[in-house]
PDB file of C-alpha atoms in Angstrom:
ATOM      1  CA  MET A  21      -7.298 -50.563  17.013  1.00  0.00           C
ATOM      2  CA  GLU A  22      -3.760 -49.703  15.632  1.00  0.00           C
ATOM      3  CA  LEU A  23      -2.812 -46.845  18.521  1.00  0.00           C
ATOM      4  CA  VAL A  24      -3.933 -49.618  21.265  1.00  0.00           C
ATOM      5  CA  THR A  25      -1.951 -51.989  19.814  1.00  0.00           C
ATOM      6  CA  ARG A  26       0.727 -50.216  19.234  1.00  0.00           C
ATOM      7  CA  CYS A  27       0.288 -48.876  23.067  1.00  0.00           C
ATOM      8  CA  THR A  28       0.557 -52.729  24.077  1.00  0.00           C
ATOM      9  CA  GLN A  29       3.802 -53.420  22.303  1.00  0.00           C
ATOM     10  CA  LEU A  30       5.215 -50.468  24.010  1.00  0.00           C
ATOM     11  CA  VAL A  31       4.675 -51.793  27.757  1.00  0.00           C
ATOM     12  CA  ASN A  32       6.916 -55.500  28.429  1.00  0.00           C
ATOM     13  CA  VAL A  33       4.145 -57.298  30.693  1.00  0.00           C
ATOM     14  CA  GLN A  34       3.504 -60.793  31.002  1.00  0.00           C
ATOM     15  CA  ASN A  35      -0.203 -60.351  30.506  1.00  0.00           C
ATOM     16  CA  ASN A  36      -0.971 -58.626  27.317  1.00  0.00           C
ATOM     17  CA  MET A  37      -3.894 -57.661  25.866  1.00  0.00           C
ATOM     18  CA  ASN A  38      -5.395 -60.337  23.029  1.00  0.00           C
ATOM     19  CA  ALA A  39      -7.378 -58.779  19.653  1.00  0.00           C
ATOM     20  CA  LEU A  40     -10.857 -59.120  21.480  1.00  0.00           C
ATOM     21  CA  GLN A  41      -9.711 -56.992  24.429  1.00  0.00           C
ATOM     22  CA  ILE A  42      -7.891 -54.350  21.701  1.00  0.00           C
ATOM     23  CA  GLU A  43     -10.811 -53.947  19.870  1.00  0.00           C
ATOM     24  CA  PHE A  44     -13.203 -53.780  22.901  1.00  0.00           C
ATOM     25  CA  CYS A  45     -10.691 -51.011  24.257  1.00  0.00           C
ATOM     26  CA  ALA A  46     -11.225 -49.044  20.888  1.00  0.00           C
ATOM     27  CA  GLU A  47     -14.666 -48.885  20.364  1.00  0.00           C
ATOM     28  CA  ASN A  48     -14.867 -47.787  24.206  1.00  0.00           C
ATOM     29  CA  ILE A  49     -12.035 -45.300  23.426  1.00  0.00           C
ATOM     30  CA  LEU A  50     -14.509 -44.036  20.198  1.00  0.00           C
ATOM     31  CA  GLU A  51     -17.705 -44.342  22.508  1.00  0.00           C
ATOM     32  CA  LYS A  52     -16.643 -42.406  25.800  1.00  0.00           C
ATOM     33  CA  MET A  53     -13.516 -40.284  24.194  1.00  0.00           C
ATOM     34  CA  TRP A  54     -15.635 -39.011  21.178  1.00  0.00           C
ATOM     35  CA  MET A  55     -13.918 -35.396  21.425  1.00  0.00           C
ATOM     36  CA  TYR A  56     -10.523 -36.437  21.358  1.00  0.00           C
ATOM     37  CA  SER A  57      -8.781 -36.058  18.119  1.00  0.00           C
ATOM     38  CA  LEU A  58      -6.502 -39.180  17.296  1.00  0.00           C
ATOM     39  CA  GLU A  59      -3.488 -37.192  18.430  1.00  0.00           C
ATOM     40  CA  ASP A  60      -4.968 -36.633  21.490  1.00  0.00           C
ATOM     41  CA  VAL A  61      -6.129 -40.421  21.787  1.00  0.00           C
ATOM     42  CA  GLN A  62      -2.420 -41.570  20.908  1.00  0.00           C
ATOM     43  CA  LEU A  63      -0.316 -39.178  23.368  1.00  0.00           C
ATOM     44  CA  CYS A  64      -2.611 -40.080  25.951  1.00  0.00           C
ATOM     45  CA  LEU A  65      -1.998 -43.628  25.079  1.00  0.00           C
ATOM     46  CA  ASP A  66       1.660 -42.790  25.148  1.00  0.00           C
ATOM     47  CA  ARG A  67       2.047 -41.610  28.040  1.00  0.00           C
ATOM     48  CA  GLY A  68       0.237 -44.391  30.025  1.00  0.00           C
ATOM     49  CA  ALA A  69       2.836 -47.067  28.285  1.00  0.00           C
ATOM     50  CA  ILE A  70       6.207 -45.429  29.838  1.00  0.00           C
ATOM     51  CA  GLY A  71       3.790 -45.078  33.662  1.00  0.00           C
ATOM     52  CA  GLU A  72       3.301 -41.443  33.493  1.00  0.00           C
ATOM     53  CA  TYR A  73      -0.289 -42.188  34.509  1.00  0.00           C
ATOM     54  CA  GLY A  74       0.792 -44.663  37.555  1.00  0.00           C
ATOM     55  CA  THR A  75       2.675 -48.011  37.553  1.00  0.00           C
ATOM     56  CA  ILE A  76       1.805 -50.929  35.141  1.00  0.00           C
ATOM     57  CA  TYR A  77       2.215 -54.373  37.181  1.00  0.00           C
ATOM     58  CA  ASN A  78       2.543 -56.863  35.162  1.00  0.00           C
ATOM     59  CA  ARG A  79      -0.518 -56.757  33.199  1.00  0.00           C
ATOM     60  CA  ILE A  80      -2.781 -54.242  30.852  1.00  0.00           C
ATOM     61  CA  ASP A  81      -6.097 -55.047  29.803  1.00  0.00           C
ATOM     62  CA  PRO A  82      -8.772 -52.260  29.009  1.00  0.00           C
ATOM     63  CA  ALA A  83      -9.593 -50.959  32.475  1.00  0.00           C
ATOM     64  CA  THR A  84      -6.267 -50.163  32.714  1.00  0.00           C
ATOM     65  CA  ILE A  85      -5.890 -47.953  29.454  1.00  0.00           C
ATOM     66  CA  LEU A  86      -9.727 -46.566  30.002  1.00  0.00           C
ATOM     67  CA  ALA A  87      -8.232 -45.290  33.791  1.00  0.00           C
ATOM     68  CA  TRP A  88      -5.718 -43.333  31.953  1.00  0.00           C
ATOM     69  CA  PHE A  89      -8.084 -41.004  29.907  1.00  0.00           C
ATOM     70  CA  PRO A  90      -9.569 -39.002  33.318  1.00  0.00           C
ATOM     71  CA  LEU A  91      -6.302 -38.551  34.313  1.00  0.00           C
ATOM     72  CA  TYR A  92      -5.120 -37.340  30.281  1.00  0.00           C
ATOM     73  CA  ASP A  93      -8.512 -35.026  30.721  1.00  0.00           C
ATOM     74  CA  SER A  94      -6.968 -33.145  33.531  1.00  0.00           C
ATOM     75  CA  GLN A  95      -3.747 -32.142  31.862  1.00  0.00           C
ATOM     76  CA  ARG A  96      -5.278 -31.459  28.899  1.00  0.00           C
ATOM     77  CA  GLN A  97      -7.835 -29.220  30.459  1.00  0.00           C
ATOM     78  CA  THR A  98      -5.209 -27.004  32.127  1.00  0.00           C
ATOM     79  CA  ILE A  99      -2.562 -26.713  29.132  1.00  0.00           C
ATOM     80  CA  SER A 100      -5.561 -25.754  27.282  1.00  0.00           C
ATOM     81  CA  ASP A 101      -6.767 -23.161  29.994  1.00  0.00           C
ATOM     82  CA  ALA A 102      -3.417 -21.590  30.186  1.00  0.00           C
ATOM     83  CA  ILE A 103      -3.648 -21.809  26.054  1.00  0.00           C
ATOM     84  CA  ASN A 104      -7.068 -19.807  26.263  1.00  0.00           C
ATOM     85  CA  GLU A 105      -5.888 -17.350  28.737  1.00  0.00           C
ATOM     86  CA  ASN A 106      -2.436 -16.822  26.541  1.00  0.00           C
ATOM     87  CA  ASN A 107      -4.965 -16.167  23.670  1.00  0.00           C
ATOM     88  CA  LYS A 108      -7.120 -13.889  25.628  1.00  0.00           C
ATOM     89  CA  GLN A 109      -3.926 -11.605  26.712  1.00  0.00           C
ATOM     90  CA  GLN A 110      -2.675 -11.741  23.227  1.00  0.00           C
ATOM     91  CA  ASN A 111      -6.100 -10.387  21.758  1.00  0.00           C
ATOM     92  CA  ASN A 112      -6.021  -7.188  23.879  1.00  0.00           C
ATOM     93  CA  ILE A 113      -8.009  -4.799  21.584  1.00  0.00           C
ATOM     94  CA  TYR A 114      -6.161  -2.357  23.199  1.00  0.00           C
ATOM     95  CA  GLU A 115      -3.154  -3.205  21.793  1.00  0.00           C
ATOM     96  CA  MET A 116      -4.554  -2.628  18.116  1.00  0.00           C
ATOM     97  CA  PHE A 117      -4.209   0.733  18.723  1.00  0.00           C
ATOM     98  CA  GLN A 118      -0.823   0.892  18.622  1.00  0.00           C
ATOM     99  CA  HIS A 119      -0.262  -0.503  14.980  1.00  0.00           C
ATOM    100  CA  PRO A 120       1.261   1.864  12.717  1.00  0.00           C
ATOM    101  CA  GLN A 121      -1.801   1.930  10.414  1.00  0.00           C
ATOM    102  CA  VAL A 122      -4.563   2.358  12.931  1.00  0.00           C
ATOM    103  CA  MET A 123      -2.821   5.209  14.401  1.00  0.00           C
ATOM    104  CA  GLU A 124      -2.228   6.895  11.129  1.00  0.00           C
ATOM    105  CA  ALA A 125      -6.274   6.191  10.322  1.00  0.00           C
ATOM    106  CA  MET A 126      -6.977   7.983  13.385  1.00  0.00           C
ATOM    107  CA  GLN A 127      -4.225  10.487  13.127  1.00  0.00           C
ATOM    108  CA  GLN A 128      -6.298  11.793   9.777  1.00  0.00           C
ATOM    109  CA  ALA A 129      -9.649  11.400  11.353  1.00  0.00           C
ATOM    110  CA  ALA A 130      -8.537  13.656  14.062  1.00  0.00           C
ATOM    111  CA  ASP A 131      -6.990  15.961  11.486  1.00  0.00           C
ATOM    112  CA  LYS A 132      -9.872  16.332   9.252  1.00  0.00           C
ATOM    113  CA  LEU A 133     -12.254  17.127  12.590  1.00  0.00           C
ATOM    114  CA  SER A 134     -10.460  19.533  13.731  1.00  0.00           C
ATOM    115  CA  ILE A 135     -10.503  21.817  10.124  1.00  0.00           C
ATOM    116  CA  ARG A 136     -12.336  24.657  10.850  1.00  0.00           C
ATOM    117  CA  GLU A 137     -14.655  25.869   8.226  1.00  0.00           C
ATOM    118  CA  GLN A 138     -14.694  29.822   6.894  1.00  0.00           C
ATOM    119  CA  PRO A 139     -18.046  31.337   8.050  1.00  0.00           C
ATOM    120  CA  ALA A 140     -20.190  32.247   5.221  1.00  0.00           C
ATOM    121  CA  GLU A 141     -19.809  35.850   4.164  1.00  0.00           C
ATOM    122  CA  ASN A 142     -22.921  37.944   3.915  1.00  0.00           C
ATOM    123  CA  VAL A 143     -22.774  39.645   0.608  1.00  0.00           C
ATOM    124  CA  ASN A 144     -24.276  42.878   1.182  1.00  0.00           C
ATOM    125  CA  ARG A 145     -26.819  43.690  -1.857  1.00  0.00           C
ATOM    126  CA  PRO A 146     -27.954  47.200  -2.819  1.00  0.00           C
ATOM    127  CA  LYS A 147     -31.872  47.262  -1.818  1.00  0.00           C
ATOM    128  CA  PRO A 148     -32.995  46.529  -5.051  1.00  0.00           C
ATOM    129  CA  ASN A 149     -34.370  49.922  -7.551  1.00  0.00           C
ATOM    130  CA  GLU A 150     -38.702  50.259  -7.906  1.00  0.00           C
ATOM    131  CA  LEU A 151     -38.599  48.579 -10.694  1.00  0.00           C
ATOM    132  CA  GLU A 152     -37.062  45.474  -9.452  1.00  0.00           C
ATOM    133  CA  GLN A 153     -39.061  45.479  -6.241  1.00  0.00           C
ATOM    134  CA  MET A 154     -42.164  45.880  -8.330  1.00  0.00           C
ATOM    135  CA  LEU A 155     -40.685  43.010 -10.563  1.00  0.00           C
ATOM    136  CA  LEU A 156     -39.779  40.690  -7.190  1.00  0.00           C
ATOM    137  CA  ASP A 157     -43.933  41.683  -5.725  1.00  0.00           C
ATOM    138  CA  GLU A 158     -45.397  40.795  -8.889  1.00  0.00           C
ATOM    139  CA  TYR A 159     -43.720  37.456  -9.499  1.00  0.00           C
ATOM    140  CA  ASP A 160     -44.206  36.674  -5.498  1.00  0.00           C
ATOM    141  CA  ALA A 161     -48.299  37.509  -6.222  1.00  0.00           C
ATOM    142  CA  LEU A 162     -48.029  34.801  -9.312  1.00  0.00           C
ATOM    143  CA  GLN A 163     -49.508  31.154  -8.692  1.00  0.00           C
ATOM    144  CA  ARG A 164     -46.818  28.857  -8.756  1.00  0.00           C
ATOM    145  CA  TRP A 165     -46.616  25.866 -11.438  1.00  0.00           C
ATOM    146  CA  ASP A 166     -47.042  22.739 -10.007  1.00  0.00           C
ATOM    147  CA  ASN A 167     -46.393  23.353  -6.481  1.00  0.00           C
ATOM    148  CA  ASP A 168     -42.908  23.984  -7.184  1.00  0.00           C
ATOM    149  CA  MET A 169     -41.434  27.046  -5.927  1.00  0.00           C
ATOM    150  CA  ARG A 170     -38.888  27.992  -8.640  1.00  0.00           C
ATOM    151  CA  PHE A 171     -41.643  28.347 -10.957  1.00  0.00           C
ATOM    152  CA  ARG A 172     -44.322  30.488 -10.985  1.00  0.00           C
ATOM    153  CA  VAL A 173     -47.234  31.060 -13.938  1.00  0.00           C
ATOM    154  CA  TYR A 174     -47.125  34.033 -16.429  1.00  0.00           C
ATOM    155  CA  LYS A 175     -49.591  34.230 -19.231  1.00  0.00           C
ATOM    156  CA  ASN A 176     -49.802  30.171 -19.591  1.00  0.00           C
ATOM    157  CA  LYS A 177     -46.345  29.477 -19.203  1.00  0.00           C
ATOM    158  CA  PRO A 178     -44.092  28.716 -16.215  1.00  0.00           C
ATOM    159  CA  TYR A 179     -41.181  31.033 -15.409  1.00  0.00           C
ATOM    160  CA  GLN A 180     -38.492  31.457 -13.154  1.00  0.00           C
ATOM    161  CA  PHE A 181     -37.519  34.758 -11.986  1.00  0.00           C
ATOM    162  CA  THR A 182     -34.865  35.722 -13.964  1.00  0.00           C
ATOM    163  CA  GLU A 183     -36.829  34.474 -16.826  1.00  0.00           C
ATOM    164  CA  TYR A 184     -39.784  36.285 -15.531  1.00  0.00           C
ATOM    165  CA  ARG A 185     -37.891  39.517 -15.116  1.00  0.00           C
ATOM    166  CA  LYS A 186     -36.436  39.569 -19.074  1.00  0.00           C
ATOM    167  CA  GLU A 187     -40.039  38.865 -20.442  1.00  0.00           C
ATOM    168  CA  ARG A 188     -41.702  41.740 -18.064  1.00  0.00           C
ATOM    169  CA  TYR A 189     -38.661  43.857 -19.241  1.00  0.00           C
ATOM    170  CA  ARG A 190     -38.962  43.227 -22.994  1.00  0.00           C
ATOM    171  CA  GLU A 191     -43.318  43.759 -22.566  1.00  0.00           C
ATOM    172  CA  LEU A 192     -42.431  47.281 -20.738  1.00  0.00           C
ATOM    173  CA  ILE A 193     -39.680  48.354 -23.530  1.00  0.00           C
ATOM    174  CA  GLU A 194     -42.327  47.092 -25.939  1.00  0.00           C
ATOM    175  CA  THR A 195     -44.931  49.044 -24.300  1.00  0.00           C
ATOM    176  CA  GLN A 196     -42.923  52.562 -23.588  1.00  0.00           C
ATOM    177  CA  SER A 197     -43.410  55.039 -26.527  1.00  0.00           C
ATOM    178  CA  GLU A 198     -40.614  57.087 -27.963  1.00  0.00           C
ATOM    179  CA  TYR A 199     -42.343  60.690 -26.899  1.00  0.00           C
TER     180      TYR A 199
END
């Protein structure tokens, strides 16, 4: 109501609005122009008061004021579309890649991808001697412990190959006679 009252005071007409008309006009603006902010309403009323939406012929009433809003809406929509288009132009995703930090991160990623790893070298191991081969074959023939490939059961104890080999060497040395 204050904005409508202000508008009526800005124009110099003989037939001005009374309090009931101002209240009625304000209610219609709230009801039909609910999407506008107070700043939009004030801008529309100010533009109408200076004659931007047509000449005011010695009278102002709710019909005159409410007729300004469709004209304001068309102006507002044009400007809103221009602003949205400008925002779209400025939100170009490809411009993001021109930022120095993004360019540096992309270069680092490219450098990491271009690193060449040396192929694994095959170690030439000599063929195991007869005793080692016999121990390997024995170990492979033993029962697995709890379905674990790393352990085999020998004399009811789980062994890995290196432990098994030590145990078997110890046994073989003990069973050999000095003579």
